[in-house]
């Protein structure tokens, strides 16, 4: 369908366009961006008052499919993404079975084309069954289009094995996405190690649990030359180490999730499983460092770590509940409300962290930009619509969020994937 988006404020990190432009979309591509376009389009979208941005690319999503469909499916996760303005999802491999060979990657890609309204890039596991013993079929998965391998959910504790994986990933031109957590140091911890954990009578997770693996992984990236992306960074020292790695010229990038740049451990007033995630909510000092890191450019990406669970799995004490919260449907509004409005990020910065930088990390040169010739994955975002987050409206099967009831600004009005409208807000 030929679609003309009129009167919107285009934000495009690739060309630097930041102003009022019309955008013509046809045959899955952006055909024209100009100050005033008249065209006999089949559909005209009036985007007055809205930002027209490249569709968000979420590097960190748990789609739970195959095998854990009671939590989420390709379809429900994709619908949640579309509602959140996310046009490409990177699906983590800790499913049942674990995605650890080329055939399994190809199978998810094939099913996603039929069942999911947005693009899915399946990420491959580093080790067979994520058991940390034997390497997975990294070459086969790279050929099937996985773009990155990750052991997300845990770290590969055997550094020698991980180093081998990094060499193979580099040879095959793909990245390693690292979940940094020294399992031997967790010691039953379920939230940040601090006074609040003591008050609640819960075991703590210290910053070192993350930091020692972040340090190790950066050293291994230096040795192997692999492109390393540190997932869901939560500590001030992660930010410092990434800054140092970049100064040295290493191919290291860092990601932050909205819950880690908004909430602190002290926001956990009572023992509520919806505040349990891994890594945990940290101190005010850590949150400030993460925000500064995003502002200065040390931290490249905002992703969600969308981790849906059933109500039973989360309606428990922090000690008993499953780790993880959902994020696809709240991340744009939370980023706008907590980073753009207070001046930590410009709209251009938001487009960079949520689309352009992820496209570069994945090597997707045809995405991450609203400019002529690019694939027409586009989000139309209204910054002034204010509302309360209501988990009951989520399209995701997961309702597990600590942000239920938060008043936010910014709503996704339209999401286009490959030039077709896949989501439209009720107006
Ligand atoms: Zn993780």
mmCIF file of N, CA and C in Angstrom, residues 27-151:
data_model
loop_
_atom_site.group_PDB
_atom_site.id
_atom_site.type_symbol
_atom_site.label_atom_id
_atom_site.label_comp_id
_atom_site.label_asym_id
_atom_site.label_seq_id
_atom_site.Cartn_x
_atom_site.Cartn_y
_atom_site.Cartn_z
ATOM 1 N N UNK A 27 5.844 0.038 -1.471
ATOM 2 C CA UNK A 27 6.577 -1.206 -1.747
ATOM 3 C C UNK A 27 7.582 -1.533 -0.642
ATOM 4 N N UNK A 28 7.164 -1.274 0.609
ATOM 5 C CA UNK A 28 8.014 -1.653 1.732
ATOM 6 C C UNK A 28 9.181 -0.720 2.009
ATOM 7 N N UNK A 29 9.310 0.332 1.194
ATOM 8 C CA UNK A 29 10.467 1.227 1.343
ATOM 9 C C UNK A 29 10.022 2.667 1.564
ATOM 10 N N UNK A 30 10.925 3.467 2.112
ATOM 11 C CA UNK A 30 10.687 4.902 2.186
ATOM 12 C C UNK A 30 11.104 5.480 0.839
ATOM 13 N N UNK A 31 10.121 6.006 0.106
ATOM 14 C CA UNK A 31 10.398 6.489 -1.256
ATOM 15 C C UNK A 31 10.885 7.930 -1.254
ATOM 16 N N UNK A 32 10.246 8.747 -0.411
ATOM 17 C CA UNK A 32 10.618 10.166 -0.420
ATOM 18 C C UNK A 32 10.438 10.778 0.960
ATOM 19 N N UNK A 33 11.353 11.684 1.305
ATOM 20 C CA UNK A 33 11.181 12.518 2.494
ATOM 21 C C UNK A 33 11.401 13.950 2.016
ATOM 22 N N UNK A 34 10.377 14.792 2.147
ATOM 23 C CA UNK A 34 10.520 16.169 1.649
ATOM 24 C C UNK A 34 9.605 17.104 2.432
ATOM 25 N N UNK A 35 9.850 18.421 2.281
ATOM 26 C CA UNK A 35 9.108 19.378 3.097
ATOM 27 C C UNK A 35 7.614 19.345 2.834
ATOM 28 N N UNK A 36 7.230 19.149 1.595
ATOM 29 C CA UNK A 36 5.796 19.036 1.337
ATOM 30 C C UNK A 36 5.554 18.109 0.150
ATOM 31 N N UNK A 37 4.896 17.022 0.413
ATOM 32 C CA UNK A 37 4.631 16.048 -0.646
ATOM 33 C C UNK A 37 3.133 15.956 -0.906
ATOM 34 N N UNK A 38 2.792 15.972 -2.184
ATOM 35 C CA UNK A 38 1.399 15.697 -2.553
ATOM 36 C C UNK A 38 1.437 14.445 -3.393
ATOM 37 N N UNK A 39 0.630 13.489 -3.051
ATOM 38 C CA UNK A 39 0.668 12.253 -3.816
ATOM 39 C C UNK A 39 -0.673 11.549 -3.665
ATOM 40 N N UNK A 40 -1.060 10.860 -4.709
ATOM 41 C CA UNK A 40 -2.324 10.118 -4.645
ATOM 42 C C UNK A 40 -2.114 8.801 -3.903
ATOM 43 N N UNK A 41 -1.808 8.919 -2.610
ATOM 44 C CA UNK A 41 -1.573 7.716 -1.817
ATOM 45 C C UNK A 41 -2.897 7.067 -1.446
ATOM 46 N N UNK A 42 -2.861 5.748 -1.242
ATOM 47 C CA UNK A 42 -4.090 5.057 -0.830
ATOM 48 C C UNK A 42 -4.482 5.433 0.598
ATOM 49 N N UNK A 43 -3.452 5.792 1.360
ATOM 50 C CA UNK A 43 -3.742 6.192 2.722
ATOM 51 C C UNK A 43 -2.888 7.394 3.097
ATOM 52 N N UNK A 44 -3.523 8.383 3.731
ATOM 53 C CA UNK A 44 -2.779 9.536 4.223
ATOM 54 C C UNK A 44 -2.902 9.549 5.742
ATOM 55 N N UNK A 45 -1.777 9.585 6.419
ATOM 56 C CA UNK A 45 -1.774 9.654 7.885
ATOM 57 C C UNK A 45 -1.367 11.067 8.276
ATOM 58 N N UNK A 46 -2.220 11.734 9.052
ATOM 59 C CA UNK A 46 -1.872 13.070 9.530
ATOM 60 C C UNK A 46 -1.079 12.914 10.825
ATOM 61 N N UNK A 47 0.200 13.232 10.749
ATOM 62 C CA UNK A 47 1.085 13.059 11.908
ATOM 63 C C UNK A 47 1.381 14.389 12.598
ATOM 64 N N UNK A 48 0.506 15.377 12.436
ATOM 65 C CA UNK A 48 0.713 16.676 13.084
ATOM 66 C C UNK A 48 0.831 16.477 14.595
ATOM 67 N N UNK A 49 1.822 17.102 15.186
ATOM 68 C CA UNK A 49 2.035 16.986 16.636
ATOM 69 C C UNK A 49 2.814 15.747 17.040
ATOM 70 N N UNK A 50 3.162 14.923 16.046
ATOM 71 C CA UNK A 50 3.853 13.655 16.363
ATOM 72 C C UNK A 50 5.279 13.655 15.812
ATOM 73 N N UNK A 51 6.098 12.832 16.412
ATOM 74 C CA UNK A 51 7.420 12.537 15.859
ATOM 75 C C UNK A 51 7.313 11.324 14.945
ATOM 76 N N UNK A 52 7.998 11.403 13.811
ATOM 77 C CA UNK A 52 8.076 10.270 12.887
ATOM 78 C C UNK A 52 9.515 9.758 12.963
ATOM 79 N N UNK A 53 9.664 8.554 13.507
ATOM 80 C CA UNK A 53 11.006 8.056 13.839
ATOM 81 C C UNK A 53 11.225 6.678 13.232
ATOM 82 N N UNK A 54 12.502 6.263 13.116
ATOM 83 C CA UNK A 54 12.734 4.882 12.687
ATOM 84 C C UNK A 54 12.182 3.918 13.736
ATOM 85 N N UNK A 55 11.547 2.846 13.276
ATOM 86 C CA UNK A 55 10.974 1.861 14.199
ATOM 87 C C UNK A 55 12.010 1.374 15.191
ATOM 88 N N UNK A 56 11.573 1.158 16.422
ATOM 89 C CA UNK A 56 12.522 0.761 17.463
ATOM 90 C C UNK A 56 13.014 -0.674 17.227
ATOM 91 N N UNK A 57 14.275 -0.885 17.562
ATOM 92 C CA UNK A 57 14.898 -2.200 17.418
ATOM 93 C C UNK A 57 15.311 -2.636 18.819
ATOM 94 N N UNK A 58 14.629 -3.615 19.350
ATOM 95 C CA UNK A 58 14.863 -4.039 20.740
ATOM 96 C C UNK A 58 15.812 -5.234 20.745
ATOM 97 N N UNK A 59 17.035 -4.990 21.224
ATOM 98 C CA UNK A 59 18.060 -6.039 21.181
ATOM 99 C C UNK A 59 17.840 -7.127 22.225
ATOM 100 N N UNK A 60 16.864 -6.960 23.105
ATOM 101 C CA UNK A 60 16.794 -7.891 24.235
ATOM 102 C C UNK A 60 15.352 -8.221 24.626
ATOM 103 N N UNK A 61 14.829 -9.286 24.016
ATOM 104 C CA UNK A 61 13.436 -9.684 24.275
ATOM 105 C C UNK A 61 13.374 -11.195 24.494
ATOM 106 N N UNK A 62 12.572 -11.588 25.464
ATOM 107 C CA UNK A 62 12.301 -13.020 25.665
ATOM 108 C C UNK A 62 10.903 -13.313 25.120
ATOM 109 N N UNK A 63 10.878 -13.986 23.977
ATOM 110 C CA UNK A 63 9.577 -14.284 23.351
ATOM 111 C C UNK A 63 8.967 -15.590 23.868
ATOM 112 N N UNK A 64 9.789 -16.399 24.545
ATOM 113 C CA UNK A 64 9.311 -17.624 25.223
ATOM 114 C C UNK A 64 8.786 -18.711 24.290
ATOM 115 N N UNK A 65 9.000 -18.505 22.988
ATOM 116 C CA UNK A 65 8.424 -19.410 21.999
ATOM 117 C C UNK A 65 9.577 -19.914 21.136
ATOM 118 N N UNK A 66 9.870 -21.199 21.028
ATOM 119 C CA UNK A 66 9.023 -22.332 21.400
ATOM 120 C C UNK A 66 9.144 -22.780 22.871
ATOM 121 N N UNK A 67 8.097 -23.481 23.284
ATOM 122 C CA UNK A 67 8.154 -24.273 24.507
ATOM 123 C C UNK A 67 7.579 -23.656 25.761
ATOM 124 N N UNK A 68 7.497 -22.312 25.814
ATOM 125 C CA UNK A 68 6.978 -21.681 27.029
ATOM 126 C C UNK A 68 5.827 -20.749 26.657
ATOM 127 N N UNK A 69 4.951 -21.268 25.768
ATOM 128 C CA UNK A 69 3.909 -20.414 25.184
ATOM 129 C C UNK A 69 2.884 -19.924 26.197
ATOM 130 N N UNK A 70 2.861 -20.520 27.384
ATOM 131 C CA UNK A 70 1.933 -19.984 28.398
ATOM 132 C C UNK A 70 2.390 -18.605 28.873
ATOM 133 N N UNK A 71 3.688 -18.278 28.677
ATOM 134 C CA UNK A 71 4.194 -16.959 29.070
ATOM 135 C C UNK A 71 4.041 -15.931 27.946
ATOM 136 N N UNK A 72 4.312 -16.360 26.697
ATOM 137 C CA UNK A 72 4.278 -15.467 25.537
ATOM 138 C C UNK A 72 4.423 -16.312 24.281
ATOM 139 N N UNK A 73 3.980 -15.770 23.144
ATOM 140 C CA UNK A 73 4.174 -16.466 21.869
ATOM 141 C C UNK A 73 4.745 -15.470 20.854
ATOM 142 N N UNK A 74 5.134 -15.983 19.712
ATOM 143 C CA UNK A 74 5.601 -15.098 18.639
ATOM 144 C C UNK A 74 4.515 -14.075 18.313
ATOM 145 N N UNK A 75 3.264 -14.533 18.370
ATOM 146 C CA UNK A 75 2.146 -13.650 18.022
ATOM 147 C C UNK A 75 1.910 -12.588 19.111
ATOM 148 N N UNK A 76 1.742 -13.012 20.354
ATOM 149 C CA UNK A 76 1.435 -12.022 21.410
ATOM 150 C C UNK A 76 2.631 -11.105 21.678
ATOM 151 N N UNK A 77 3.835 -11.666 21.646
ATOM 152 C CA UNK A 77 5.032 -10.832 21.824
ATOM 153 C C UNK A 77 5.159 -9.828 20.694
ATOM 154 N N UNK A 78 4.831 -10.276 19.473
ATOM 155 C CA UNK A 78 4.892 -9.386 18.314
ATOM 156 C C UNK A 78 3.840 -8.290 18.389
ATOM 157 N N UNK A 79 2.667 -8.628 18.872
ATOM 158 C CA UNK A 79 1.618 -7.599 19.017
ATOM 159 C C UNK A 79 1.992 -6.578 20.088
ATOM 160 N N UNK A 80 2.613 -7.062 21.159
ATOM 161 C CA UNK A 80 3.083 -6.152 22.212
ATOM 162 C C UNK A 80 4.160 -5.223 21.643
ATOM 163 N N UNK A 81 5.061 -5.785 20.839
ATOM 164 C CA UNK A 81 6.124 -4.985 20.229
ATOM 165 C C UNK A 81 5.527 -3.905 19.341
ATOM 166 N N UNK A 82 4.580 -4.303 18.477
ATOM 167 C CA UNK A 82 3.962 -3.347 17.557
ATOM 168 C C UNK A 82 3.325 -2.198 18.342
ATOM 169 N N UNK A 83 2.668 -2.526 19.440
ATOM 170 C CA UNK A 83 2.044 -1.482 20.251
ATOM 171 C C UNK A 83 3.095 -0.556 20.869
ATOM 172 N N UNK A 84 4.271 -1.107 21.139
ATOM 173 C CA UNK A 84 5.347 -0.302 21.725
ATOM 174 C C UNK A 84 6.200 0.414 20.698
ATOM 175 N N UNK A 85 5.861 0.293 19.412
ATOM 176 C CA UNK A 85 6.660 0.949 18.368
ATOM 177 C C UNK A 85 7.914 0.175 17.987
ATOM 178 N N UNK A 86 8.005 -1.063 18.471
ATOM 179 C CA UNK A 86 9.180 -1.892 18.191
ATOM 180 C C UNK A 86 8.922 -2.673 16.907
ATOM 181 N N UNK A 87 9.790 -2.454 15.904
ATOM 182 C CA UNK A 87 9.575 -3.094 14.609
ATOM 183 C C UNK A 87 10.501 -4.285 14.380
ATOM 184 N N UNK A 88 11.564 -4.368 15.173
ATOM 185 C CA UNK A 88 12.446 -5.540 15.114
ATOM 186 C C UNK A 88 12.786 -5.982 16.533
ATOM 187 N N UNK A 89 12.588 -7.278 16.757
ATOM 188 C CA UNK A 89 12.852 -7.873 18.068
ATOM 189 C C UNK A 89 14.029 -8.822 17.937
ATOM 190 N N UNK A 90 14.980 -8.731 18.859
ATOM 191 C CA UNK A 90 15.968 -9.809 18.987
ATOM 192 C C UNK A 90 15.487 -10.748 20.077
ATOM 193 N N UNK A 91 15.214 -12.000 19.673
ATOM 194 C CA UNK A 91 14.640 -12.977 20.608
ATOM 195 C C UNK A 91 15.753 -13.795 21.244
ATOM 196 N N UNK A 92 15.788 -13.788 22.568
ATOM 197 C CA UNK A 92 16.836 -14.521 23.282
ATOM 198 C C UNK A 92 16.583 -16.035 23.201
ATOM 199 N N UNK A 93 17.662 -16.829 23.223
ATOM 200 C CA UNK A 93 17.540 -18.260 22.918
ATOM 201 C C UNK A 93 17.176 -19.162 24.093
ATOM 202 N N UNK A 94 16.894 -18.608 25.277
ATOM 203 C CA UNK A 94 16.616 -19.489 26.425
ATOM 204 C C UNK A 94 15.163 -19.979 26.419
ATOM 205 N N UNK A 95 14.806 -20.621 25.303
ATOM 206 C CA UNK A 95 13.473 -21.202 25.139
ATOM 207 C C UNK A 95 13.567 -22.712 25.381
ATOM 208 N N UNK A 96 12.483 -23.420 25.111
ATOM 209 C CA UNK A 96 12.476 -24.886 25.249
ATOM 210 C C UNK A 96 12.094 -25.522 23.930
ATOM 211 N N UNK A 97 12.957 -26.126 23.151
ATOM 212 C CA UNK A 97 14.392 -26.251 23.459
ATOM 213 C C UNK A 97 15.138 -24.934 23.296
ATOM 214 N N UNK A 98 16.342 -24.897 23.852
ATOM 215 C CA UNK A 98 17.238 -23.757 23.650
ATOM 216 C C UNK A 98 17.602 -23.692 22.163
ATOM 217 N N UNK A 99 17.635 -22.483 21.592
ATOM 218 C CA UNK A 99 18.001 -22.333 20.176
ATOM 219 C C UNK A 99 19.528 -22.372 20.067
ATOM 220 N N UNK A 100 20.043 -23.522 19.626
ATOM 221 C CA UNK A 100 21.498 -23.695 19.613
ATOM 222 C C UNK A 100 22.047 -24.257 18.300
ATOM 223 N N UNK A 101 21.205 -24.318 17.247
ATOM 224 C CA UNK A 101 21.743 -24.685 15.928
ATOM 225 C C UNK A 101 20.995 -23.932 14.823
ATOM 226 N N UNK A 102 21.536 -24.021 13.618
ATOM 227 C CA UNK A 102 21.005 -23.256 12.497
ATOM 228 C C UNK A 102 19.562 -23.608 12.158
ATOM 229 N N UNK A 103 19.246 -24.888 12.283
ATOM 230 C CA UNK A 103 17.872 -25.306 11.959
ATOM 231 C C UNK A 103 16.851 -24.657 12.884
ATOM 232 N N UNK A 104 17.178 -24.593 14.164
ATOM 233 C CA UNK A 104 16.235 -23.998 15.119
ATOM 234 C C UNK A 104 16.078 -22.492 14.855
ATOM 235 N N UNK A 105 17.175 -21.833 14.478
ATOM 236 C CA UNK A 105 17.087 -20.404 14.140
ATOM 237 C C UNK A 105 16.173 -20.229 12.921
ATOM 238 N N UNK A 106 16.406 -21.065 11.891
ATOM 239 C CA UNK A 106 15.611 -20.956 10.660
ATOM 240 C C UNK A 106 14.133 -21.223 10.937
ATOM 241 N N UNK A 107 13.862 -22.175 11.833
ATOM 242 C CA UNK A 107 12.474 -22.525 12.170
ATOM 243 C C UNK A 107 11.748 -21.329 12.821
ATOM 244 N N UNK A 108 12.415 -20.669 13.757
ATOM 245 C CA UNK A 108 11.783 -19.497 14.395
ATOM 246 C C UNK A 108 11.563 -18.398 13.350
ATOM 247 N N UNK A 109 12.563 -18.170 12.505
ATOM 248 C CA UNK A 109 12.417 -17.120 11.478
ATOM 249 C C UNK A 109 11.245 -17.413 10.544
ATOM 250 N N UNK A 110 11.122 -18.672 10.178
ATOM 251 C CA UNK A 110 10.032 -19.056 9.274
ATOM 252 C C UNK A 110 8.669 -18.874 9.947
ATOM 253 N N UNK A 111 8.562 -19.335 11.184
ATOM 254 C CA UNK A 111 7.292 -19.186 11.907
ATOM 255 C C UNK A 111 6.978 -17.710 12.165
ATOM 256 N N UNK A 112 8.013 -16.927 12.489
ATOM 257 C CA UNK A 112 7.788 -15.504 12.797
ATOM 258 C C UNK A 112 7.193 -14.779 11.596
ATOM 259 N N UNK A 113 7.646 -15.125 10.395
ATOM 260 C CA UNK A 113 7.102 -14.484 9.183
ATOM 261 C C UNK A 113 5.604 -14.686 9.090
ATOM 262 N N UNK A 114 5.139 -15.860 9.518
ATOM 263 C CA UNK A 114 3.716 -16.172 9.426
ATOM 264 C C UNK A 114 2.917 -15.678 10.635
ATOM 265 N N UNK A 115 3.537 -15.674 11.806
ATOM 266 C CA UNK A 115 2.759 -15.466 13.039
ATOM 267 C C UNK A 115 2.979 -14.116 13.719
ATOM 268 N N UNK A 116 4.098 -13.467 13.421
ATOM 269 C CA UNK A 116 4.480 -12.277 14.199
ATOM 270 C C UNK A 116 4.374 -11.023 13.333
ATOM 271 N N UNK A 117 3.700 -9.971 13.810
ATOM 272 C CA UNK A 117 3.535 -8.763 12.991
ATOM 273 C C UNK A 117 4.798 -7.917 12.822
ATOM 274 N N UNK A 118 5.834 -8.176 13.604
ATOM 275 C CA UNK A 118 7.083 -7.414 13.464
ATOM 276 C C UNK A 118 8.224 -8.363 13.086
ATOM 277 N N UNK A 119 9.374 -7.797 12.753
ATOM 278 C CA UNK A 119 10.536 -8.617 12.394
ATOM 279 C C UNK A 119 11.133 -9.277 13.626
ATOM 280 N N UNK A 120 11.526 -10.515 13.474
ATOM 281 C CA UNK A 120 12.183 -11.230 14.567
ATOM 282 C C UNK A 120 13.565 -11.688 14.109
ATOM 283 N N UNK A 121 14.571 -11.349 14.903
ATOM 284 C CA UNK A 121 15.907 -11.914 14.698
ATOM 285 C C UNK A 121 16.169 -12.832 15.882
ATOM 286 N N UNK A 122 16.298 -14.104 15.594
ATOM 287 C CA UNK A 122 16.571 -15.059 16.663
ATOM 288 C C UNK A 122 18.048 -14.990 17.032
ATOM 289 N N UNK A 123 18.347 -14.833 18.304
ATOM 290 C CA UNK A 123 19.729 -14.857 18.791
ATOM 291 C C UNK A 123 20.060 -16.307 19.162
ATOM 292 N N UNK A 124 21.252 -16.747 18.832
ATOM 293 C CA UNK A 124 21.644 -18.127 19.112
ATOM 294 C C UNK A 124 22.338 -18.272 20.458
ATOM 295 N N UNK A 125 22.201 -19.447 21.078
ATOM 296 C CA UNK A 125 22.890 -19.705 22.346
ATOM 297 C C UNK A 125 24.388 -19.899 22.097
ATOM 298 N N UNK A 126 25.187 -19.611 23.114
ATOM 299 C CA UNK A 126 26.637 -19.807 22.993
ATOM 300 C C UNK A 126 26.982 -21.281 23.161
ATOM 301 N N UNK A 127 26.317 -21.955 24.116
ATOM 302 C CA UNK A 127 26.623 -23.377 24.343
ATOM 303 C C UNK A 127 25.376 -24.233 24.133
ATOM 304 N N UNK A 128 25.607 -25.502 23.819
ATOM 305 C CA UNK A 128 24.523 -26.471 23.613
ATOM 306 C C UNK A 128 23.609 -26.490 24.828
ATOM 307 N N UNK A 129 22.326 -26.269 24.597
ATOM 308 C CA UNK A 129 21.354 -26.307 25.689
ATOM 309 C C UNK A 129 21.623 -25.286 26.779
ATOM 310 N N UNK A 130 22.473 -24.312 26.489
ATOM 311 C CA UNK A 130 22.932 -23.325 27.492
ATOM 312 C C UNK A 130 23.426 -24.040 28.750
ATOM 313 N N UNK A 131 24.124 -25.143 28.529
ATOM 314 C CA UNK A 131 24.632 -25.904 29.673
ATOM 315 C C UNK A 131 26.069 -25.530 30.030
ATOM 316 N N UNK A 132 26.687 -24.712 29.187
ATOM 317 C CA UNK A 132 28.019 -24.212 29.522
ATOM 318 C C UNK A 132 29.143 -25.207 29.329
ATOM 319 N N UNK A 133 28.875 -26.299 28.596
ATOM 320 C CA UNK A 133 29.870 -27.368 28.475
ATOM 321 C C UNK A 133 30.475 -27.449 27.079
ATOM 322 N N UNK A 134 29.605 -27.410 26.071
ATOM 323 C CA UNK A 134 30.025 -27.641 24.696
ATOM 324 C C UNK A 134 29.507 -26.476 23.852
ATOM 325 N N UNK A 135 30.293 -26.027 22.876
ATOM 326 C CA UNK A 135 29.830 -24.891 22.070
ATOM 327 C C UNK A 135 28.657 -25.286 21.169
ATOM 328 N N UNK A 136 27.771 -24.351 20.950
ATOM 329 C CA UNK A 136 26.654 -24.576 20.036
ATOM 330 C C UNK A 136 27.159 -24.435 18.588
ATOM 331 N N UNK A 137 26.248 -24.596 17.644
ATOM 332 C CA UNK A 137 26.576 -24.507 16.213
ATOM 333 C C UNK A 137 26.586 -23.028 15.783
ATOM 334 N N UNK A 138 27.626 -22.315 16.238
ATOM 335 C CA UNK A 138 27.649 -20.858 16.019
ATOM 336 C C UNK A 138 27.702 -20.522 14.523
ATOM 337 N N UNK A 139 28.494 -21.274 13.779
ATOM 338 C CA UNK A 139 28.615 -21.016 12.345
ATOM 339 C C UNK A 139 27.269 -21.229 11.634
ATOM 340 N N UNK A 140 26.618 -22.344 11.945
ATOM 341 C CA UNK A 140 25.324 -22.653 11.322
ATOM 342 C C UNK A 140 24.273 -21.601 11.662
ATOM 343 N N UNK A 141 24.300 -21.133 12.907
ATOM 344 C CA UNK A 141 23.317 -20.120 13.322
ATOM 345 C C UNK A 141 23.604 -18.790 12.635
ATOM 346 N N UNK A 142 24.905 -18.462 12.481
ATOM 347 C CA UNK A 142 25.258 -17.218 11.786
ATOM 348 C C UNK A 142 24.736 -17.279 10.349
ATOM 349 N N UNK A 143 24.908 -18.452 9.716
ATOM 350 C CA UNK A 143 24.426 -18.599 8.340
ATOM 351 C C UNK A 143 22.902 -18.477 8.258
ATOM 352 N N UNK A 144 22.224 -18.909 9.320
ATOM 353 C CA UNK A 144 20.757 -18.820 9.352
ATOM 354 C C UNK A 144 20.280 -17.419 9.736
ATOM 355 N N UNK A 145 21.207 -16.501 9.962
ATOM 356 C CA UNK A 145 20.822 -15.100 10.190
ATOM 357 C C UNK A 145 20.622 -14.702 11.635
ATOM 358 N N UNK A 146 21.405 -15.285 12.560
ATOM 359 C CA UNK A 146 21.151 -14.952 13.978
ATOM 360 C C UNK A 146 21.793 -13.618 14.405
ATOM 361 N N UNK A 147 22.750 -13.081 13.672
ATOM 362 C CA UNK A 147 23.379 -11.776 13.941
ATOM 363 C C UNK A 147 24.156 -11.686 15.257
ATOM 364 N N UNK A 148 23.818 -12.535 16.235
ATOM 365 C CA UNK A 148 24.546 -12.500 17.517
ATOM 366 C C UNK A 148 24.292 -13.794 18.268
ATOM 367 N N UNK A 149 25.249 -14.135 19.130
ATOM 368 C CA UNK A 149 25.007 -15.240 20.065
ATOM 369 C C UNK A 149 24.984 -14.680 21.476
ATOM 370 N N UNK A 150 24.222 -15.349 22.343
ATOM 371 C CA UNK A 150 24.131 -14.915 23.736
ATOM 372 C C UNK A 150 23.743 -16.091 24.614
ATOM 373 N N UNK A 151 24.310 -16.118 25.806
ATOM 374 C CA UNK A 151 23.914 -17.149 26.769
ATOM 375 C C UNK A 151 22.886 -16.555 27.728
#
